[in-house]
PDB file of C-alpha atoms and ligand atoms in Angstrom:
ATOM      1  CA  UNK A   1     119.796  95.136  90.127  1.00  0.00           C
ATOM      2  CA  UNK A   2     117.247  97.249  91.770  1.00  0.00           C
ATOM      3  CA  UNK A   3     113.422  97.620  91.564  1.00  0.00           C
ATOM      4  CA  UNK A   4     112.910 101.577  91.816  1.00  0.00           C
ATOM      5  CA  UNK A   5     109.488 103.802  91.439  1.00  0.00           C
ATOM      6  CA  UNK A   6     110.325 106.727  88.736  1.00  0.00           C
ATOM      7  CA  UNK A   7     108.423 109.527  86.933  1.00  0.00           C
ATOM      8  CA  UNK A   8     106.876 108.301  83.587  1.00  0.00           C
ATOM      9  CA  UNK A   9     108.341 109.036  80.293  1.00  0.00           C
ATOM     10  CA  UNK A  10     106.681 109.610  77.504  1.00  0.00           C
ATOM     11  CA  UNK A  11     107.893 106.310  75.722  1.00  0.00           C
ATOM     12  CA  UNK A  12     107.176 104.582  78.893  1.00  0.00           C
ATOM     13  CA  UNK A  13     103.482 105.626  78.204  1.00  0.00           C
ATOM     14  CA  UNK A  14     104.038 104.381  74.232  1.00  0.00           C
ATOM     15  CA  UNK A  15     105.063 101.185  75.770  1.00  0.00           C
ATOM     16  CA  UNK A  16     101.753 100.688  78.424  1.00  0.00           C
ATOM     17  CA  UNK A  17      99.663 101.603  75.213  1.00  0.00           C
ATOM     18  CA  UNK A  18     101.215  98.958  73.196  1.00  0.00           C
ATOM     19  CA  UNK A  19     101.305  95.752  75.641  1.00  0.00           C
ATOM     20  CA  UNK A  20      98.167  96.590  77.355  1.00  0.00           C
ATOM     21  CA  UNK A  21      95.409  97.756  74.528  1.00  0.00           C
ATOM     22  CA  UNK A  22      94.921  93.602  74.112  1.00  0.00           C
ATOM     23  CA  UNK A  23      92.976  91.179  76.625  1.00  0.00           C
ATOM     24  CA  UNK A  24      96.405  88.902  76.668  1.00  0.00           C
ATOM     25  CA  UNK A  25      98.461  92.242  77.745  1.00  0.00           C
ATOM     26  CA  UNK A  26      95.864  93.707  80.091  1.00  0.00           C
ATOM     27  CA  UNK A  27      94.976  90.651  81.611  1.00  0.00           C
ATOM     28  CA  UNK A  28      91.678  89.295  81.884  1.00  0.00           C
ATOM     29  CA  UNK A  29      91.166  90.975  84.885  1.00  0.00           C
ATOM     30  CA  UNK A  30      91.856  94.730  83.674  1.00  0.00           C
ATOM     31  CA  UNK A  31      90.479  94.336  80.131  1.00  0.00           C
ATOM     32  CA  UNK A  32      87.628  96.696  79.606  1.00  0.00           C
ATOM     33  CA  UNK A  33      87.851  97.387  75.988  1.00  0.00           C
ATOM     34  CA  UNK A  34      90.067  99.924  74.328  1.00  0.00           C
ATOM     35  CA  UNK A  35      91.806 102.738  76.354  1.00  0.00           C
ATOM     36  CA  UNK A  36      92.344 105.937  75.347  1.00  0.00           C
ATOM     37  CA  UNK A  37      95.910 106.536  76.748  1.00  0.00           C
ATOM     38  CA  UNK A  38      96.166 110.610  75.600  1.00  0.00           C
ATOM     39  CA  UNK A  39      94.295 111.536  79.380  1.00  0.00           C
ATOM     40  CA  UNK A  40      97.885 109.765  80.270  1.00  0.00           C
ATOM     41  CA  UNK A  41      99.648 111.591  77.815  1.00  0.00           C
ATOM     42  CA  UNK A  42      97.991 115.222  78.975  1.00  0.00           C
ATOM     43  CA  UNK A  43      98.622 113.985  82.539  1.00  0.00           C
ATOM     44  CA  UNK A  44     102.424 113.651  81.746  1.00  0.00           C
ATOM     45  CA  UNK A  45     102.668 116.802  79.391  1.00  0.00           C
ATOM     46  CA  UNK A  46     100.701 119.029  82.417  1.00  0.00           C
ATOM     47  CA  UNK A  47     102.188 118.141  85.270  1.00  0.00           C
ATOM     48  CA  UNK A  48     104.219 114.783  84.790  1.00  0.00           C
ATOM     49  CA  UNK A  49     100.992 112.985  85.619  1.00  0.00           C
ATOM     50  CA  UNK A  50     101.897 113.611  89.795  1.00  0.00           C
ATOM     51  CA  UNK A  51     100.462 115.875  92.097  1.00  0.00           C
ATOM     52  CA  UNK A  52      97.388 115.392  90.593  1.00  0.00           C
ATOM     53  CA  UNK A  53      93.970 113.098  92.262  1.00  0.00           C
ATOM     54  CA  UNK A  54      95.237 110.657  89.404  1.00  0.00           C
ATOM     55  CA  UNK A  55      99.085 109.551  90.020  1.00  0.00           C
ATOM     56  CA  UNK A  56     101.399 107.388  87.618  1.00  0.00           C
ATOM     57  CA  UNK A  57     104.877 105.832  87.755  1.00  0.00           C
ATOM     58  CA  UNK A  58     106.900 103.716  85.924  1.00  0.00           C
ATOM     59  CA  UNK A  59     108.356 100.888  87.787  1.00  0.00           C
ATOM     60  CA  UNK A  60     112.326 100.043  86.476  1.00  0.00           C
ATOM     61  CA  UNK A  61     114.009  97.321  87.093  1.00  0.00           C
ATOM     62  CA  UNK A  62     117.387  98.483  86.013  1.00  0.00           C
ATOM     63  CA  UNK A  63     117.045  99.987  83.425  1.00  0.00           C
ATOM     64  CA  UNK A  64     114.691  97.917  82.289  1.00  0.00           C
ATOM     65  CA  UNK A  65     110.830  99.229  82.160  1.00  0.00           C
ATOM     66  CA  UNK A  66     108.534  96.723  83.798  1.00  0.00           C
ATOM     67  CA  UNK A  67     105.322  97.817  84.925  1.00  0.00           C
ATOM     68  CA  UNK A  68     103.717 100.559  85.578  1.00  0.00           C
ATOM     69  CA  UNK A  69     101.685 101.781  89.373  1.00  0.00           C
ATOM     70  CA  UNK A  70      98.977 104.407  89.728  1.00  0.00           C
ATOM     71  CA  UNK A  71      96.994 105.643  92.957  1.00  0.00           C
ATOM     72  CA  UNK A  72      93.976 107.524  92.687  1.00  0.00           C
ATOM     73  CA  UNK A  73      92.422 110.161  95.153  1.00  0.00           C
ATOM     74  CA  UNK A  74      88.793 108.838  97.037  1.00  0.00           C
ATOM     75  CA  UNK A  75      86.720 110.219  99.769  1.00  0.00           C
ATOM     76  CA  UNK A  76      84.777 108.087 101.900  1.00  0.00           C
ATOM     77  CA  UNK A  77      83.019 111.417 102.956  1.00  0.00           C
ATOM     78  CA  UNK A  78      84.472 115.273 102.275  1.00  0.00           C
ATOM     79  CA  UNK A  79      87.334 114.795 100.044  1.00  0.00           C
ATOM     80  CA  UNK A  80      88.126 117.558 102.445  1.00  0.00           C
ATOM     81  CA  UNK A  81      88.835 115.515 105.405  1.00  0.00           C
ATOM     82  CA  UNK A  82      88.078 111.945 104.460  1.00  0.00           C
ATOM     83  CA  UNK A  83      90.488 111.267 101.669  1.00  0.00           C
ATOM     84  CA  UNK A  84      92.391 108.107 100.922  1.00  0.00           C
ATOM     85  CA  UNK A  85      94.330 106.402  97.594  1.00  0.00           C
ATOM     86  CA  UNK A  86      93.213 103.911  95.973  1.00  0.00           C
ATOM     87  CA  UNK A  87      96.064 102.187  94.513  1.00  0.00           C
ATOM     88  CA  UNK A  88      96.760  99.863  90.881  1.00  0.00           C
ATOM     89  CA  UNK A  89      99.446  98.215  89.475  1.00  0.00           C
ATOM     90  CA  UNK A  90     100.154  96.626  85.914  1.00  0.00           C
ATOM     91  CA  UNK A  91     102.996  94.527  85.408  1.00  0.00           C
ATOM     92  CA  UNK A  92     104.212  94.419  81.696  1.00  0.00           C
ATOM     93  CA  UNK A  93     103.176  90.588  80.535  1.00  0.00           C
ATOM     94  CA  UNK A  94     106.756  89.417  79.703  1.00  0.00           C
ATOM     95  CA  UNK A  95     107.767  90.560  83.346  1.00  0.00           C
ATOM     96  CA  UNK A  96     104.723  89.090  85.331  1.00  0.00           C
ATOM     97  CA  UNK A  97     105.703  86.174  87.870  1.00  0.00           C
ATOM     98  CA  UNK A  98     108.838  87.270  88.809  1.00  0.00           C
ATOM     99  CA  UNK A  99     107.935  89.661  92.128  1.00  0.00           C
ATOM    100  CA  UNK A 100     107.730  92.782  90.587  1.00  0.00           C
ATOM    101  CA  UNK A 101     104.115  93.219  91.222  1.00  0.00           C
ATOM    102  CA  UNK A 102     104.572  92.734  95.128  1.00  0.00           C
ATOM    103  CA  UNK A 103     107.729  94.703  95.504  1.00  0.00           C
ATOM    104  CA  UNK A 104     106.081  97.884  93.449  1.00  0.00           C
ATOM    105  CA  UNK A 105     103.057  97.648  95.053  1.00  0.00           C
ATOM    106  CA  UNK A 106     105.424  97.830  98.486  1.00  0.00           C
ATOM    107  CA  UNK A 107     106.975 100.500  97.492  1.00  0.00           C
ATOM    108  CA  UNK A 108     104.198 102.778  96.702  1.00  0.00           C
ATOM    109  CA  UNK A 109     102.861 102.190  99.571  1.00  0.00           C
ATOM    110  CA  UNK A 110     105.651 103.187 101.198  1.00  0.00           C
ATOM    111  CA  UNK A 111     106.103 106.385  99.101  1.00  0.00           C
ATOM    112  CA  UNK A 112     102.120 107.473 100.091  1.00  0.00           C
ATOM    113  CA  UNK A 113     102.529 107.455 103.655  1.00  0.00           C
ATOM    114  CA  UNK A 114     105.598 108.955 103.632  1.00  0.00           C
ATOM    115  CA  UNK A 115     105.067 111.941 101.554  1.00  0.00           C
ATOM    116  CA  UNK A 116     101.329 111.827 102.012  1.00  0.00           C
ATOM    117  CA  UNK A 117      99.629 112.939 105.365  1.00  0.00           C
ATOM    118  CA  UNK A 118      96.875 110.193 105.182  1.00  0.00           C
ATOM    119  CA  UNK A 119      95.750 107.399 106.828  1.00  0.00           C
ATOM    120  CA  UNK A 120      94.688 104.895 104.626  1.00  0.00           C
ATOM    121  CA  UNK A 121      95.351 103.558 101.304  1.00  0.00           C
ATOM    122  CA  UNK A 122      93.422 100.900  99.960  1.00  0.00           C
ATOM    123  CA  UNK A 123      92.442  98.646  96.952  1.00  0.00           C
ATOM    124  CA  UNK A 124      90.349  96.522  95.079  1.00  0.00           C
ATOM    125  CA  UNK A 125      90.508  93.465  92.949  1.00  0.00           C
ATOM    126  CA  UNK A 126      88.599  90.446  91.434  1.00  0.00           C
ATOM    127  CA  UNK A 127      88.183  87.671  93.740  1.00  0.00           C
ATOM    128  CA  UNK A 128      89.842  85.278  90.835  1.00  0.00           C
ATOM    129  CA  UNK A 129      93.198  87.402  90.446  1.00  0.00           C
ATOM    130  CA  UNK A 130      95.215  84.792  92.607  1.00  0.00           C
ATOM    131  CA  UNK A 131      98.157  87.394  91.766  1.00  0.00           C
ATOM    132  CA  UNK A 132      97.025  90.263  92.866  1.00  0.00           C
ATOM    133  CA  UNK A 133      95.467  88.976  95.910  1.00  0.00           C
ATOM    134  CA  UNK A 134      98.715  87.100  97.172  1.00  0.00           C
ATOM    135  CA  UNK A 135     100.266  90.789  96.558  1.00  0.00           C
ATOM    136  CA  UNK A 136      97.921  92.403  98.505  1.00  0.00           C
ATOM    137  CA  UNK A 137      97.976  89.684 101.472  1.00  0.00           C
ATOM    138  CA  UNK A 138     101.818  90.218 101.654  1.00  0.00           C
ATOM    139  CA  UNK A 139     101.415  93.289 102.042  1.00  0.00           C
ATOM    140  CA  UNK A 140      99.467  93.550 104.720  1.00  0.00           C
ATOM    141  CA  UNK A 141      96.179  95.066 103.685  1.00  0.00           C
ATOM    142  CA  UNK A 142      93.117  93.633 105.590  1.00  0.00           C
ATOM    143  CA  UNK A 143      89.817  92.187 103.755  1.00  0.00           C
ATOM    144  CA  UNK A 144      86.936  94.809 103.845  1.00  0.00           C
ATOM    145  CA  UNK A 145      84.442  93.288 101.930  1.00  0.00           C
ATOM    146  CA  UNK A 146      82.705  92.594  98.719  1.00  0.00           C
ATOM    147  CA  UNK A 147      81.412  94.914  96.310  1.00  0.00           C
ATOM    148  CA  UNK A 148      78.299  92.940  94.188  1.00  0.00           C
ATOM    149  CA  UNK A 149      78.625  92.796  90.679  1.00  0.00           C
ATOM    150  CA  UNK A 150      80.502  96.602  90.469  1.00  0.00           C
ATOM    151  CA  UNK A 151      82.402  96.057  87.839  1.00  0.00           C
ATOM    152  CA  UNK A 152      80.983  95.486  83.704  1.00  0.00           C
ATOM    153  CA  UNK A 153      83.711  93.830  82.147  1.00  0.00           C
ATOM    154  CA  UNK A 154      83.691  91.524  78.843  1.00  0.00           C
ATOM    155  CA  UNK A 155      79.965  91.374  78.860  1.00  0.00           C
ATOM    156  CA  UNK A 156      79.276  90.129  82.323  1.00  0.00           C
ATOM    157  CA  UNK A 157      79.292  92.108  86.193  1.00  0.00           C
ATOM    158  CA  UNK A 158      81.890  91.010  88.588  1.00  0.00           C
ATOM    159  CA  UNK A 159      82.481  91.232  91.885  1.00  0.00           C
ATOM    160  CA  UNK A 160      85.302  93.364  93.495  1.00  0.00           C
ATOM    161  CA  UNK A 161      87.103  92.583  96.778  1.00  0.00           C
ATOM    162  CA  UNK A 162      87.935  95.709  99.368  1.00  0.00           C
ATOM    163  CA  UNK A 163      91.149  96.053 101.483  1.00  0.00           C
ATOM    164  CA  UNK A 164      92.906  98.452 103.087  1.00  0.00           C
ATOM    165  CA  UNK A 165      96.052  99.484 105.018  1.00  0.00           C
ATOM    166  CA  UNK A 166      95.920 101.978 107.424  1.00  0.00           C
ATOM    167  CA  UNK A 167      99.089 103.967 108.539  1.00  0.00           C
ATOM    168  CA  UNK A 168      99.712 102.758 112.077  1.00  0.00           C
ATOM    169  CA  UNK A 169      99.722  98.986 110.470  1.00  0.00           C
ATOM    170  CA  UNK A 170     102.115 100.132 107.878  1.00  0.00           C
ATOM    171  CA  UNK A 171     104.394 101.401 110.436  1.00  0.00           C
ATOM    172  CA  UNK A 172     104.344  98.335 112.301  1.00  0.00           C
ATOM    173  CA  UNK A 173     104.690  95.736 109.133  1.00  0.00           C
ATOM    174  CA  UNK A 174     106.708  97.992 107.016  1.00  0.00           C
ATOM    175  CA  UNK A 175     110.592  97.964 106.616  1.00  0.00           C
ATOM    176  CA  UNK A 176     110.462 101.247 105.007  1.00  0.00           C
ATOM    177  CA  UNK A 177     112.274 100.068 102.396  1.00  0.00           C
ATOM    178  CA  UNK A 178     113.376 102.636  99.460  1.00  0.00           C
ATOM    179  CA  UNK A 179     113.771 100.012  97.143  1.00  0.00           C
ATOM    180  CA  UNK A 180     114.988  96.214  96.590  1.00  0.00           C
ATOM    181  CA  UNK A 181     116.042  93.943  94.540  1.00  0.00           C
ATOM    182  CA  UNK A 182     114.428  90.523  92.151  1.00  0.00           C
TER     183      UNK A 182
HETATM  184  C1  COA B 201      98.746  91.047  89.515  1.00  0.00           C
HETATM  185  C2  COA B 201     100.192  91.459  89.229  1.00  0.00           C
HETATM  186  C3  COA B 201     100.407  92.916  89.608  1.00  0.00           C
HETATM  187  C4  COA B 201     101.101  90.600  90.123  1.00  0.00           C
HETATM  188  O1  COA B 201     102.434  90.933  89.846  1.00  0.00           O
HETATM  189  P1  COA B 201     103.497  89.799  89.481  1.00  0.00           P
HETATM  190  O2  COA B 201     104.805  90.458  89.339  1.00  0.00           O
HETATM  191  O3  COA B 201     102.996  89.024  88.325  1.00  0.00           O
HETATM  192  O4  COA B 201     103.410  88.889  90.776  1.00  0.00           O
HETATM  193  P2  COA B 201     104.604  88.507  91.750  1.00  0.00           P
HETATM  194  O5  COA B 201     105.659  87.775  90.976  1.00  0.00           O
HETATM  195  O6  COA B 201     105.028  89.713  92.518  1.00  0.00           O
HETATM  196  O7  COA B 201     103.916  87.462  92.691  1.00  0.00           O
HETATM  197  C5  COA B 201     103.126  87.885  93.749  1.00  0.00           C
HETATM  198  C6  COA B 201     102.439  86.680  94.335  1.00  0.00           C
HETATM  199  O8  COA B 201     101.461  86.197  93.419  1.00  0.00           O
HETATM  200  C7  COA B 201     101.687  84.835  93.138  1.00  0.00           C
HETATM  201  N1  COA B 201     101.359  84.657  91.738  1.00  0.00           N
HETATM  202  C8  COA B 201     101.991  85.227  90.684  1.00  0.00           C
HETATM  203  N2  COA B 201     101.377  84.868  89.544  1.00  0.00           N
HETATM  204  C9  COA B 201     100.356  84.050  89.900  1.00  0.00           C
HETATM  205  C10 COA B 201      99.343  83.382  89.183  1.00  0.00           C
HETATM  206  N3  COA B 201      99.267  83.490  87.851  1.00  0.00           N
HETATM  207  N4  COA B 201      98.447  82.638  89.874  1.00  0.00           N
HETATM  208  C11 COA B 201      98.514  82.551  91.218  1.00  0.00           C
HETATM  209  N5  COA B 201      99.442  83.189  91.967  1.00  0.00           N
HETATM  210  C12 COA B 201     100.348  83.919  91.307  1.00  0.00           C
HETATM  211  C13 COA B 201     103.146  84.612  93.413  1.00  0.00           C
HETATM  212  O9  COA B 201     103.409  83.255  93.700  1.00  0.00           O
HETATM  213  C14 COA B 201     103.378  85.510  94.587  1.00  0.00           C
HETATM  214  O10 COA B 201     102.918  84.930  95.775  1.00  0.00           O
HETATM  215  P3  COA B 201     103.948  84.215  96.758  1.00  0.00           P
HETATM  216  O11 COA B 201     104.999  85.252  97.044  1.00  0.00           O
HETATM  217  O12 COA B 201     103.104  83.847  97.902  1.00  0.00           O
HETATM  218  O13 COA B 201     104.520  83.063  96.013  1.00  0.00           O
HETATM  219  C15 COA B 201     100.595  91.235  87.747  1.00  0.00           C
HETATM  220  O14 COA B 201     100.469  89.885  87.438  1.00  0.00           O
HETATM  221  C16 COA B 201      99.784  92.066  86.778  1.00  0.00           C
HETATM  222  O15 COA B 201     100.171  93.182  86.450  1.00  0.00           O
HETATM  223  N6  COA B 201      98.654  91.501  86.290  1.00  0.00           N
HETATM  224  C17 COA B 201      97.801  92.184  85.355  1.00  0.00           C
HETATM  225  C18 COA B 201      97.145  93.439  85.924  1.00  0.00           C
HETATM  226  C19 COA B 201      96.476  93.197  87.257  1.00  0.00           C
HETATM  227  O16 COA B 201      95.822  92.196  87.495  1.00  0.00           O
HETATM  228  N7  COA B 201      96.668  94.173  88.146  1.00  0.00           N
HETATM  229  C20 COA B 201      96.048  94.179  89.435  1.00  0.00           C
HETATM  230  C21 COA B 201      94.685  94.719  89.249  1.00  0.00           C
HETATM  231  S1  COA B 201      93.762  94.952  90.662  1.00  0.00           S
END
């Protein structure tokens, strides 16, 4: 079977709402409370929530839905002339473990700088998501730095971790895959 990036359906979106409005389903990592999911819903009914400074797609495995990624338009200057994506990823809980999370997170990467004309693409996570950061080592993406207690979560602030991947590295690591399999 093969892992494949695809626009979100509406009952893909019904889905995220369901397994990730609880800490267990968001992880403890990405639980900030209650979210409302209808900016999601707009995004889809507007525009199929692409082409937009806030991106979604469903990740299928199969046929199967398993996750979903996102990438997000920042600046680090004139949005104008400094702009990069910021991506995300959330695997569905029953799915998690299995190398979905790397292989999605490859493949967006791989569909920004090829249909994107930028040169960087980065992201952030908690320096205790051992996931995440095994992900984001695979793939490349070098350590930046770390942001001081940026993020409120659960009643406490957290630190963030920094990395990016800049295009001529990509070229060099990546096989340009279009997709792959388990
Ligand atoms: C983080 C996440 C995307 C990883 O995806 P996944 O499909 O579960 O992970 P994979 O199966 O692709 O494994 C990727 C790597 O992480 C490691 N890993 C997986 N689960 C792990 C865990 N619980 N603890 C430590 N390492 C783990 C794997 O061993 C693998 O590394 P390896 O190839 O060196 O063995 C997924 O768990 C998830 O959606 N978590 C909740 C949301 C989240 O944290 N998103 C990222 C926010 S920044």
């Amino acid at each position: 079977m093969h892992l494949h990036l695809k626009p979100v359906a509406m009952k893909d979106i019904d889905t995220f709402e369901l397994a990730f409005s609880n800490r267990e389903g968001a992880s403890t990592y990405q639980w900030f409370g209650l979210t409302n999911y209808n900016s999601l819903r707009n995004a889809y009914t507007q525009r199929g929530a692409l082409g937009g400074d806030e991106n979604t797609l469903s990740i299928y495995y199969g046929s199967e839905l398993v996750g979903r990624v996102d990438w997000f338009a920042k600046a680090w200057g004139r949005a104008s002339t400094s702009k990069c994506w910021e991506i995300a990823v959330g695997i569905l809980p029953t799915y998690r473990g299995r190398g979905f999370g790397i292989s999605a997170q490859r493949l967006l990467v791989d569909y920004i700088f090829t249909h994107y004309p930028v040169h960087r693409v980065q992201v952030t996570t908690d320096p205790e998501n051992k996931a995440e950061l095994a992900c984001i080592h695979k793939l490349g993406f070098t350590l930046e730095g770390r942001v001081r207690q940026g993020q409120w979560r659960e009643g406490a602030w957290h630190d963030q971790l920094l990395f990016s991947l800049l295009r001529n590295e990509w070229e060099l690591a990546s096989p340009h895959e279009l997709g792959e399999g388990e």
